Coordinates of C-alpha atoms in Angstrom, one line a residue:
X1 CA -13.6 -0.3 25.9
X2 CA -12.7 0.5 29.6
X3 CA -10.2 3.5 29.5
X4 CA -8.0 4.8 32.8
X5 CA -8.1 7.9 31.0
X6 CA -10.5 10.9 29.3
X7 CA -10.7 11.3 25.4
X8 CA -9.0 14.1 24.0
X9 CA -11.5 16.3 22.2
X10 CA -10.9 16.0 18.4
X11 CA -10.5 20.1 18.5
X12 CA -8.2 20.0 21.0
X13 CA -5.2 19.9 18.3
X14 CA -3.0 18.0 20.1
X15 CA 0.7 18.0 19.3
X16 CA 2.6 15.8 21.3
X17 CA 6.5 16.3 20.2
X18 CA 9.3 14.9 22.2
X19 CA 10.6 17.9 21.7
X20 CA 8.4 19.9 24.4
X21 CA 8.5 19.0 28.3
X22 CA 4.8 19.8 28.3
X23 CA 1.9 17.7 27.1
X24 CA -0.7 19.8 25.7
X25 CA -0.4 22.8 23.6
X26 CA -1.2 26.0 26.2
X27 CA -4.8 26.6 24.6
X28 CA -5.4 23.0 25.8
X29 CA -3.3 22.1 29.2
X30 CA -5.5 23.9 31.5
X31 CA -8.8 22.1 30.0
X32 CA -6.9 18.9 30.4
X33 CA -6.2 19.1 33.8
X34 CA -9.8 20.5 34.5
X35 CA -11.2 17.2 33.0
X36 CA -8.7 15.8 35.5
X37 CA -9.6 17.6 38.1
X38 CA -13.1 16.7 37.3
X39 CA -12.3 12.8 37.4
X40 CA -10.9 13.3 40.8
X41 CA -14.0 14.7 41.9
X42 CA -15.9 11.9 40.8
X43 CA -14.0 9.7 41.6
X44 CA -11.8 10.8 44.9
X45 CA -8.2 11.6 45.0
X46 CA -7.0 8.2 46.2
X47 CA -8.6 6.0 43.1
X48 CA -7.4 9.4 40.9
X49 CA -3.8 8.7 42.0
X50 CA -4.5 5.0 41.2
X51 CA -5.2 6.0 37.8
X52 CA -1.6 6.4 37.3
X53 CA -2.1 8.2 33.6
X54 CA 1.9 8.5 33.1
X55 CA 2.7 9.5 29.2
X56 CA 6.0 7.6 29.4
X57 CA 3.6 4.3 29.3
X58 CA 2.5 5.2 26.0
X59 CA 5.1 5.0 23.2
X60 CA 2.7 5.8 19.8
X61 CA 1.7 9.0 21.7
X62 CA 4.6 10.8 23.3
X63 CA 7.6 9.8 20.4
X64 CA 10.2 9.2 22.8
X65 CA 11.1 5.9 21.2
X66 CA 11.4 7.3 17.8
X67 CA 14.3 9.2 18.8
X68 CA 16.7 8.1 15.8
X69 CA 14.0 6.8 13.8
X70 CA 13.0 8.0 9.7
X71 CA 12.9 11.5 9.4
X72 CA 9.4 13.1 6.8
X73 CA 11.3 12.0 3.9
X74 CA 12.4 8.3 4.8
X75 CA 9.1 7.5 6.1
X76 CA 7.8 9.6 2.3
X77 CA 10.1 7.1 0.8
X78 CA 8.6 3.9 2.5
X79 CA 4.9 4.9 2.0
X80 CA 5.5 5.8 -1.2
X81 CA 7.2 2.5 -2.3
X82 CA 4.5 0.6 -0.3
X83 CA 2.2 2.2 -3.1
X84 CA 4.1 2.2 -5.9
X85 CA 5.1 -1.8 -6.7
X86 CA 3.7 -3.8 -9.5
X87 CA 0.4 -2.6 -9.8
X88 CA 2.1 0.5 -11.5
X89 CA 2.0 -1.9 -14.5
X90 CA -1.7 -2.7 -15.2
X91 CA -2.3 1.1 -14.9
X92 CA -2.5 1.3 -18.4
X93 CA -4.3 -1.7 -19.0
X94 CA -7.4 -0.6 -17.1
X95 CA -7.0 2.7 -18.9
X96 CA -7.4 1.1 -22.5
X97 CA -10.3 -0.8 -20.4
X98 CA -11.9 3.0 -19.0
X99 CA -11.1 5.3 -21.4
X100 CA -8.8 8.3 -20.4
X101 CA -11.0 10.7 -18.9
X102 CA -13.0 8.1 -16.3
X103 CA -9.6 6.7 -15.8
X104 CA -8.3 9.7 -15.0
X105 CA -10.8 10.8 -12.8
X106 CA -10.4 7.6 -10.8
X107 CA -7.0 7.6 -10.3
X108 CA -7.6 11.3 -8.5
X109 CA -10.8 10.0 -6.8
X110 CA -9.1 7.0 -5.4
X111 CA -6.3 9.1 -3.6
X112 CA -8.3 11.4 -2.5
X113 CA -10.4 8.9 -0.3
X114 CA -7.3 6.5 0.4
X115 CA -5.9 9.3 1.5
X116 CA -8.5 9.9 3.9
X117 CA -8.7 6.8 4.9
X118 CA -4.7 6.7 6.1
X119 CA -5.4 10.2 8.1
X120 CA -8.6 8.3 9.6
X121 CA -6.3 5.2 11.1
X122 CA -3.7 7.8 12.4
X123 CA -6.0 9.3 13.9
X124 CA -8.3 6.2 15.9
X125 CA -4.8 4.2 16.0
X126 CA -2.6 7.1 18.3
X127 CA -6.1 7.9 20.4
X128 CA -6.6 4.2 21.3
X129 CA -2.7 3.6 21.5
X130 CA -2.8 0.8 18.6
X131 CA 0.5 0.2 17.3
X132 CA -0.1 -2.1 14.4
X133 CA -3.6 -2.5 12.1
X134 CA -4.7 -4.9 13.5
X135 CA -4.6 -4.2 16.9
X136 CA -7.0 -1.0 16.0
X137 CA -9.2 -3.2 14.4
X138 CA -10.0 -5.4 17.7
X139 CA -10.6 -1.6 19.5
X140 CA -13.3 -1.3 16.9
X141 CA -14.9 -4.6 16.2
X142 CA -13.0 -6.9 18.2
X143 CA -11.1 -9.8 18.1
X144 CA -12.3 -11.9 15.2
X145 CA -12.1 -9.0 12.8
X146 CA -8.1 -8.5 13.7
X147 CA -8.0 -11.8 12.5
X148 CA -9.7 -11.2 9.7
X149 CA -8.1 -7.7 9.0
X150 CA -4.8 -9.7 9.4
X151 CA -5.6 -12.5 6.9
X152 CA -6.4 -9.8 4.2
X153 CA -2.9 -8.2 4.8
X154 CA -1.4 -11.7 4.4
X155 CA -3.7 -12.5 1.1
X156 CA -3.1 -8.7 -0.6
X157 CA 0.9 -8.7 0.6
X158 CA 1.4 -11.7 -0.6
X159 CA -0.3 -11.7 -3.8
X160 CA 1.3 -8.3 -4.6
X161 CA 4.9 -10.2 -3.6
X162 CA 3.9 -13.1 -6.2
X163 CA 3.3 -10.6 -9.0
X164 CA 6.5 -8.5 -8.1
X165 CA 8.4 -12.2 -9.1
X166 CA 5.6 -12.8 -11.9
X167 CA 6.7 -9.3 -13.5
X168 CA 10.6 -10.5 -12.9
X169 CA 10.4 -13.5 -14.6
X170 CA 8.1 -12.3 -17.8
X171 CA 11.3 -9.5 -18.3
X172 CA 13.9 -11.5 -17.6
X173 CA 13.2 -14.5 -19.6
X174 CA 9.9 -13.7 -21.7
X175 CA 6.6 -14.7 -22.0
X176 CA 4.1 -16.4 -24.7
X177 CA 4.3 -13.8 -26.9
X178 CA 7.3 -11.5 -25.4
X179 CA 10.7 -12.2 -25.6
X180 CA 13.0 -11.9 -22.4
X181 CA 15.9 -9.6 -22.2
X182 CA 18.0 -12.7 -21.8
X183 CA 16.7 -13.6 -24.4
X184 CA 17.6 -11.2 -26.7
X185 CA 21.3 -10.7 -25.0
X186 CA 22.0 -14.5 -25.4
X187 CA 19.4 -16.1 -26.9
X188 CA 17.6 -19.2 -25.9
X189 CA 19.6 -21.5 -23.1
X190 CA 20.0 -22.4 -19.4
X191 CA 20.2 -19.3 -18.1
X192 CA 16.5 -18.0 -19.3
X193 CA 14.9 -20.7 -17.5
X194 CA 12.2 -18.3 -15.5
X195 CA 12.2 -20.5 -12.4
X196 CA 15.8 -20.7 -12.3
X197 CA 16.3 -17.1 -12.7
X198 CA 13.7 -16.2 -10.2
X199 CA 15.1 -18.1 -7.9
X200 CA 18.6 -16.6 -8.0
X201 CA 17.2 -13.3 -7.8
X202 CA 15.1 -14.5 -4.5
X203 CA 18.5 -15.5 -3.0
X204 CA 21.0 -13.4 -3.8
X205 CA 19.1 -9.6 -4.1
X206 CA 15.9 -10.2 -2.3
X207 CA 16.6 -12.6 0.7
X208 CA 19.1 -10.4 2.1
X209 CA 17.3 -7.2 2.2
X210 CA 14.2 -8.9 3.6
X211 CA 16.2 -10.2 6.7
X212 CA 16.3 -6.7 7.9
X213 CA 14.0 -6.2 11.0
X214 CA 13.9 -2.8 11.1
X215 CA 11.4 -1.0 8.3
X216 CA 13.4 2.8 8.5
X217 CA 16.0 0.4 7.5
X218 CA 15.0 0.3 3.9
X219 CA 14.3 3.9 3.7
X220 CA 18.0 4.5 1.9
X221 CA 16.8 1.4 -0.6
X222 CA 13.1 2.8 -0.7
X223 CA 14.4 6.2 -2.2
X224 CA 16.6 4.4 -5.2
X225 CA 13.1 2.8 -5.7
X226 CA 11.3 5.9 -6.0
X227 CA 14.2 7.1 -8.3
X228 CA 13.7 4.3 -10.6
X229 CA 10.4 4.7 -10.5
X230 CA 10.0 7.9 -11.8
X231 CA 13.0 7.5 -14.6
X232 CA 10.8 4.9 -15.9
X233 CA 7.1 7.4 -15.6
X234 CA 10.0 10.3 -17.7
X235 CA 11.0 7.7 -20.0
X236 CA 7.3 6.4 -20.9
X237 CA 6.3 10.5 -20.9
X238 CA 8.7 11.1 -23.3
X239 CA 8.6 8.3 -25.4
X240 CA 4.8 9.3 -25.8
X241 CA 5.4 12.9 -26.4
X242 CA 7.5 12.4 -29.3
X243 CA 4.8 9.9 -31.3
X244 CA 2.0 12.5 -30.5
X245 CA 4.2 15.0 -32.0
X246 CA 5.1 13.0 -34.9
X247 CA 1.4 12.0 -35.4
X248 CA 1.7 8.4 -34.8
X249 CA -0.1 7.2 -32.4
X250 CA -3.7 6.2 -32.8
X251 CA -7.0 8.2 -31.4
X252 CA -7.3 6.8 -28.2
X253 CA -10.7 5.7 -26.5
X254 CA -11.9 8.4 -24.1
X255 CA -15.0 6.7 -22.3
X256 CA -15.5 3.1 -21.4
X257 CA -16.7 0.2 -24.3
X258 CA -20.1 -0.8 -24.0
X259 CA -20.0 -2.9 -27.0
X260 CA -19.8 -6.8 -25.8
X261 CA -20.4 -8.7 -23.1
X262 CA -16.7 -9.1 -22.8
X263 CA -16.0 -5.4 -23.0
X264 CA -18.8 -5.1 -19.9
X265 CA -17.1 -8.0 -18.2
X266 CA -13.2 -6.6 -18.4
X267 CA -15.2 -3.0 -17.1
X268 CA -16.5 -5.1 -14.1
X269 CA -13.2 -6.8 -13.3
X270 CA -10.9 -3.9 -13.9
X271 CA -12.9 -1.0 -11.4
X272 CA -11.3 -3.3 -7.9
X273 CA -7.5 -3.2 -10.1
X274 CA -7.8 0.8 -9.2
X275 CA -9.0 0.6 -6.0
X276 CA -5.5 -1.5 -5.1
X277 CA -4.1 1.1 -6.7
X278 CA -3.4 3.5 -3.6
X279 CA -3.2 0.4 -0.8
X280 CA -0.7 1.0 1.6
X281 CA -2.4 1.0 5.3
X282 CA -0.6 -1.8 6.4
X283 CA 2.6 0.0 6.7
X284 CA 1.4 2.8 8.0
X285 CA 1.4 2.3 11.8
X286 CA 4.7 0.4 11.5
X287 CA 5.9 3.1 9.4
X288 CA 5.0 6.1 11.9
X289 CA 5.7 3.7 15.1
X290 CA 9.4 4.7 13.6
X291 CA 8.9 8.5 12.3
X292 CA 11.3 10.7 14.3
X293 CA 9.0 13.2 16.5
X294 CA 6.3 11.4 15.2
X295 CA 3.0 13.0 15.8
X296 CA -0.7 12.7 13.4
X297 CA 0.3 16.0 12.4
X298 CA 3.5 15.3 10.9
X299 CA 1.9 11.8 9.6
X300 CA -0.3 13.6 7.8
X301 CA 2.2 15.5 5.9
X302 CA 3.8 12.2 5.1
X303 CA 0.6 10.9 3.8
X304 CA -0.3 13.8 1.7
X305 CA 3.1 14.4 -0.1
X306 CA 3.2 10.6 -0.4
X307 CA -0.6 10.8 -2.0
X308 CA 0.8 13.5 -4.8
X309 CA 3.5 11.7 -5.7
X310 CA 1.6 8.7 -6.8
X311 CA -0.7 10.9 -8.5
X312 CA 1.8 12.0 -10.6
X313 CA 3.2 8.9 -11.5
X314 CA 0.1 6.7 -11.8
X315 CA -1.4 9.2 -13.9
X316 CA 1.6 9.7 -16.7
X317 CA 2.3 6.4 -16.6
X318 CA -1.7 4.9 -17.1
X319 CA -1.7 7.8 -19.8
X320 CA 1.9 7.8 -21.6
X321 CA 1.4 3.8 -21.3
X322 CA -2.4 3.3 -23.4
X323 CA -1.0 6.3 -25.6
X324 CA 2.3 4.3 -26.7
X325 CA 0.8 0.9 -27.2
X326 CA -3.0 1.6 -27.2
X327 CA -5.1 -1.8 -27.7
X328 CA -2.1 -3.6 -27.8
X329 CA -1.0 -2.9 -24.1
X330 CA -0.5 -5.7 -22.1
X331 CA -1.6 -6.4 -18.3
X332 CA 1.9 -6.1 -17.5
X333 CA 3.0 -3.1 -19.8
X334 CA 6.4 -4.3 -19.2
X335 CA 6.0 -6.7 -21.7
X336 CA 5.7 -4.5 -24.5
X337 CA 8.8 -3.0 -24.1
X338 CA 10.1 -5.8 -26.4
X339 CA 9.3 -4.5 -29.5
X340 CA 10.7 -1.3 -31.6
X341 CA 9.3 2.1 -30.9
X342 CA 9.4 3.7 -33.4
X343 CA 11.9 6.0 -32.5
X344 CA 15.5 6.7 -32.3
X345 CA 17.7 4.5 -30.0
X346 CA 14.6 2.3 -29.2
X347 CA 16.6 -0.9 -28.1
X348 CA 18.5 1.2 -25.3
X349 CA 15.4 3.2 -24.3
X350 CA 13.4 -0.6 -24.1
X351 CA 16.5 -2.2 -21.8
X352 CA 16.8 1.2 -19.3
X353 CA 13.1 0.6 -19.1
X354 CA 12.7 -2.9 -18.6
X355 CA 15.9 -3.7 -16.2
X356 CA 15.5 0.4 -14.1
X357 CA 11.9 -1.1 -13.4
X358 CA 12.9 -4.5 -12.2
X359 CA 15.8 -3.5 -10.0
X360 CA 12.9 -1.1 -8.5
X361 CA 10.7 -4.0 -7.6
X362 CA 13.6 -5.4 -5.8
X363 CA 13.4 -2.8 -3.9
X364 CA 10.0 -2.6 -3.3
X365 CA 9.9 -6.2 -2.5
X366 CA 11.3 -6.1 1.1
X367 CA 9.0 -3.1 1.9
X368 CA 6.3 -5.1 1.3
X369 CA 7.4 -8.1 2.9
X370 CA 7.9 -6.3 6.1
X371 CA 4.8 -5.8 7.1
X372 CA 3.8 -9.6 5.7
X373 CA 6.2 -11.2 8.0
X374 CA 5.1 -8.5 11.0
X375 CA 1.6 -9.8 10.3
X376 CA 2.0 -13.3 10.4
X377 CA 3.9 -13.3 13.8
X378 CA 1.4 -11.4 15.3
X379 CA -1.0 -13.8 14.3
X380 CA 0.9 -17.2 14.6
X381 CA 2.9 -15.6 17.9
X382 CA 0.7 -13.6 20.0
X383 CA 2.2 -12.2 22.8
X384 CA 5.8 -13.4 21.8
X385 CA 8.4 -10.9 22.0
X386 CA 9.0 -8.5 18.9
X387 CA 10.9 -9.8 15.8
X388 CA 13.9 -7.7 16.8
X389 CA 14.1 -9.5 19.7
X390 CA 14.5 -12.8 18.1
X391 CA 16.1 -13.0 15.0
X392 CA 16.1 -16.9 15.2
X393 CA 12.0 -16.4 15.0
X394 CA 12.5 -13.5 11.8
X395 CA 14.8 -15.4 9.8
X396 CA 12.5 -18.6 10.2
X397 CA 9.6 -16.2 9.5
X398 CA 11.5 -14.7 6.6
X399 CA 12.5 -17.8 5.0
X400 CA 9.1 -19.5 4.6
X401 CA 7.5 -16.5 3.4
X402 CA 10.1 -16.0 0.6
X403 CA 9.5 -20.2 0.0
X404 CA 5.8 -20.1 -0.3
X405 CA 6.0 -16.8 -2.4
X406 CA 8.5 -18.4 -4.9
X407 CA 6.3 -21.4 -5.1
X408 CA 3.2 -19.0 -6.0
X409 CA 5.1 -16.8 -8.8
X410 CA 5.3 -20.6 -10.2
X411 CA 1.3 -20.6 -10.1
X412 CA -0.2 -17.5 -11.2
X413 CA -0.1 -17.1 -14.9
X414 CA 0.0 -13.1 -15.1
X415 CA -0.6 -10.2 -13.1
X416 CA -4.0 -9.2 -13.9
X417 CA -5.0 -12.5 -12.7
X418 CA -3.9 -12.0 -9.4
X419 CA -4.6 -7.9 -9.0
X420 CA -8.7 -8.7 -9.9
X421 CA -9.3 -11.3 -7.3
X422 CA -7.2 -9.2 -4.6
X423 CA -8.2 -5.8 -5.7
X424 CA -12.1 -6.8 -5.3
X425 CA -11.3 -8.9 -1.7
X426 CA -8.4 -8.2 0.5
X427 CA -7.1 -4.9 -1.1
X428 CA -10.3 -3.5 -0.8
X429 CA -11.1 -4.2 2.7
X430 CA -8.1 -2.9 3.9
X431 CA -7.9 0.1 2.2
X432 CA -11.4 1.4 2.5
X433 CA -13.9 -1.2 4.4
X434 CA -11.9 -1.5 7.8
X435 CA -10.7 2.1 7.7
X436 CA -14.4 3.2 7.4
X437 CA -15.7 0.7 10.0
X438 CA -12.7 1.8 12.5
X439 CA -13.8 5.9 11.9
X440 CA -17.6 5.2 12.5
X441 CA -17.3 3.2 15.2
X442 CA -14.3 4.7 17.4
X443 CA -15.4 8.2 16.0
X444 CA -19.0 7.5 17.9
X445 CA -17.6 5.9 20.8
X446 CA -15.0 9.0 21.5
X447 CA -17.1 11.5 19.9
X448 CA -14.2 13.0 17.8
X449 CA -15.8 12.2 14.1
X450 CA -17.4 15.3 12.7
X451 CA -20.2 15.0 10.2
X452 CA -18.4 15.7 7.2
X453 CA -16.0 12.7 8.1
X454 CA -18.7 10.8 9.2
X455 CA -20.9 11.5 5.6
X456 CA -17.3 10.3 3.8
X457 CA -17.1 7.5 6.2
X458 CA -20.1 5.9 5.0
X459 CA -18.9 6.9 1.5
X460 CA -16.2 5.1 1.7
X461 CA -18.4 1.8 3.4
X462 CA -20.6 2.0 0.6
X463 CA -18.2 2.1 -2.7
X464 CA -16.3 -0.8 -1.0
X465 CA -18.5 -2.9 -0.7
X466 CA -20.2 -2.2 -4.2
X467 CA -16.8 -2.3 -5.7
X468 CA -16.3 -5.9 -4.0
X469 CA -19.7 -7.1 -4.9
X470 CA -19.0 -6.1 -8.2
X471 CA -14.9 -7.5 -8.5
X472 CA -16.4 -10.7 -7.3
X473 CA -19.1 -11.2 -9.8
X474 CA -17.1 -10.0 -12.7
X475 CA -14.2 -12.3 -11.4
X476 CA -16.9 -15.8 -11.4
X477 CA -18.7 -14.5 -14.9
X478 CA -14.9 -14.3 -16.8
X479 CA -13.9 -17.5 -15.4
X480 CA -17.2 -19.0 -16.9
X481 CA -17.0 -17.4 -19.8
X482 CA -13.4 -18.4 -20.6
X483 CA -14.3 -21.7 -19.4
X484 CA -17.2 -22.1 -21.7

């Protein structure tokens, strides 16, 4: 693409803080302005002066219009909670499916390259001046792709939104073989309907924090969802502990079942559940479009402290989970929580489970939805003025979404259902597949991709695109097979 302006060499280290009232870091100002210098020679000094490079034109780079945004831990808090939503719950599930120690293992290999992949889209999305995913997408592959990469954020928000009121509804008022919490307060009634009650909760908790156009609004709301996060990972931990002390829980399976076509089959399906695990790139741009003195630099940070937290928590709660309830965990662990322990004050410990982790999807839910609604205007209102701008347009926006959601949570039966089809399609694509495609393309093109990042690059191509392969078929042969 045509550019009124030289790259930046990747070893150039650029900082660019509002802070400063100079551009470049000393060891690089004088070999910016040589490369300047150099364009005017090429070029003359009258189509030089024309070139009118002027830093205040470019937002993403300089920070000047994040004064008063999210500090590092706000925009910690919103990244994290972008990551840690519903799919916390089949963690445990796919780790009765993989054993511990490949389970394990994935969950660290799976940050490790998401993690990559979020400090690769910094990178390409502040040197081409992108400020949303898409729009660094169409630098790389053009125009078609941003549509694609923009349907995929639609198809994995949403799905993850449906689950989030999938998961509500099978705690609040029970499924097949679970009882609800309303349930056991007041038994059987009105007031357990599950469409009713998601509905309320749409209305009255969700549809007002959603209206919010601003996404360092919810950092306040993002950190009580972190905080009931982790009390439930403590809670599970503990709750484990004391049944491996005691000696009652049973010898868990350490490597994956081989045994049956259906064990095979649930192997297949469950490898793209863990690759969604660690999905967040969608907010990432809108998140660091708002980070105070943002820079990739201080980005990074975000991304990496981010990346050990959900470590931490995916891996005691995929662990503590299959040790408490072993085969008998659910897709949606949640679910289990209906039943006694086996230890003291197990009904209290089952409620502060059950309701801490629902109030933190509601709190998840608007993060999530942000970058849904951000998506769809983009595509549906190109060129439009921003959502803050016209609240008229987000509240319509807002409204639908929530509508069509609603009327999906009413669909899907459980949550594994939805996580295998989006974890081996849009989740997948988005975390790894476009990510990779950006980095070798822009990387060559601007010559800032070393060969270690390139090697990782292709890496990362190559296990999406096996892993999707692989999702898909598993997906089609379990549908037969069930069918059958």
């Amino acid at each position: 693409m045509d550019s009124s302006y030289s790259v930046i060499s990747k070893n150039s280290n650029v900082e660019l803080q509002k802070q400063t009232s100079k551009l470049l870091p000393p060891s690089d100002e004088e070999s910016f302005v040589n490369d300047f210098d150099d364009t005017r020679s090429l070029v003359g000094d009258q189509e030089a002066d024309d070139l009118d490079f002027d830093i205040s034109n470019y937002p993403l780079v300089n920070g000047k219009s994040s004064q008063g945004g999210s500090g590092i831990h706000g925009a910690v808090f919103n990244l994290t909670t972008s990551i840690i939503g519903a799919g916390i719950m089949a963690l445990p599930a796919t780790m009765k499916v993989l054993g511990l120690v490949l389970g394990f293992v994935l969950i660290i290999l799976m940050a490790i390259l998401s993690e990559i992949s979020v400090e690769l889209l910094i990178r390409f999305s502040v040197l081409y001046e992108s400020r949303s995913y898409g729009e660094v997408v169409q630098f790389a592959m053009g125009r078609s792709a941003r549509v694609l990469s923009e349907i995929c954020i639609i198809v994995n928000n949403g799905g993850v939104l449906v689950v989030c009121l999938v998961i509500m509804g099978d705690v609040m008022s029970g499924s097949l073989h679970h009882i609800g919490v309303l349930d056991q307060w007041l038994g059987n009634g009105f007031w357990d309907h599950r469409k009713v009650l998601i509905l309320i909760v749409m209305v009255v908790f969700l549809a007002p924090l959603c209206a919010l156009n601003k996404i360092d609004s919810l950092s306040v709301t993002s950190a009580a969802s972190v905080a009931l996060a982790v009390v439930f990972v403590v809670v599970c931990f503990a709750v484990a502990a004391i049944k491996l002390v005691e000696g009652t829980i049973d010898t868990p399976r350490l490597s994956p079942d081989f045994s049956s076509k259906e064990a095979i089959l649930d192997l297949l399906v469950v490898i793209p559940i863990m690759s969604n695990a660690y999905v967040c790139h969608f907010n990432v741009q809108p998140i660091y479009n708002e980070l105070e003195g943002r820079s990739p630099h201080k980005m990074n940070r975000v991304g990496r402290i981010t990346t050990a937290i959900c470590v931490v928590v995916y891996a005691s709660t995929a662990i503590s989970g299959y040790l408490l309830f072993g085969v008998a965990t659910e897709a949606d662990i949640l679910t289990n929580f209906d039943k006694d322990l086996g230890i003291r004050f197990s009904s209290a410990v089952n409620y502060v489970v059950r309701i801490g982790y629902i109030l933190h999807l509601v709190l998840v839910f608007p993060v999530i939805h942000f970058s849904l609604r951000e998506t769809v205007n983009t595509l549906l209102f190109e060129g439009s003025p921003p959502l803050s701008e016209s609240k008229k347009r987000s509240l319509g926006l807002t409204l639908i979404l929530l509508a069509l959601i609603y009327i999906g949570s009413t669909m899907i039966p459980n949550i594994w259902t939805a996580f295998k089809f989006t974890g081996a399609t849009s989740a997948v694509s988005l975390g790894f597949t476009f990510p990779a495609l950006i980095a070798l393309r822009l990387g060559k093109q601007s010559n800032t991709l070393s060969f270690v990042e390139r090697s990782v690059s292709w890496l990362m191509l190559i296990l999406a695109v096996v892993v999707s392969i692989v999702g898909t078929v598993g997906n089609v042969y379990s549908i037969r097979s069930k069918s059958d």
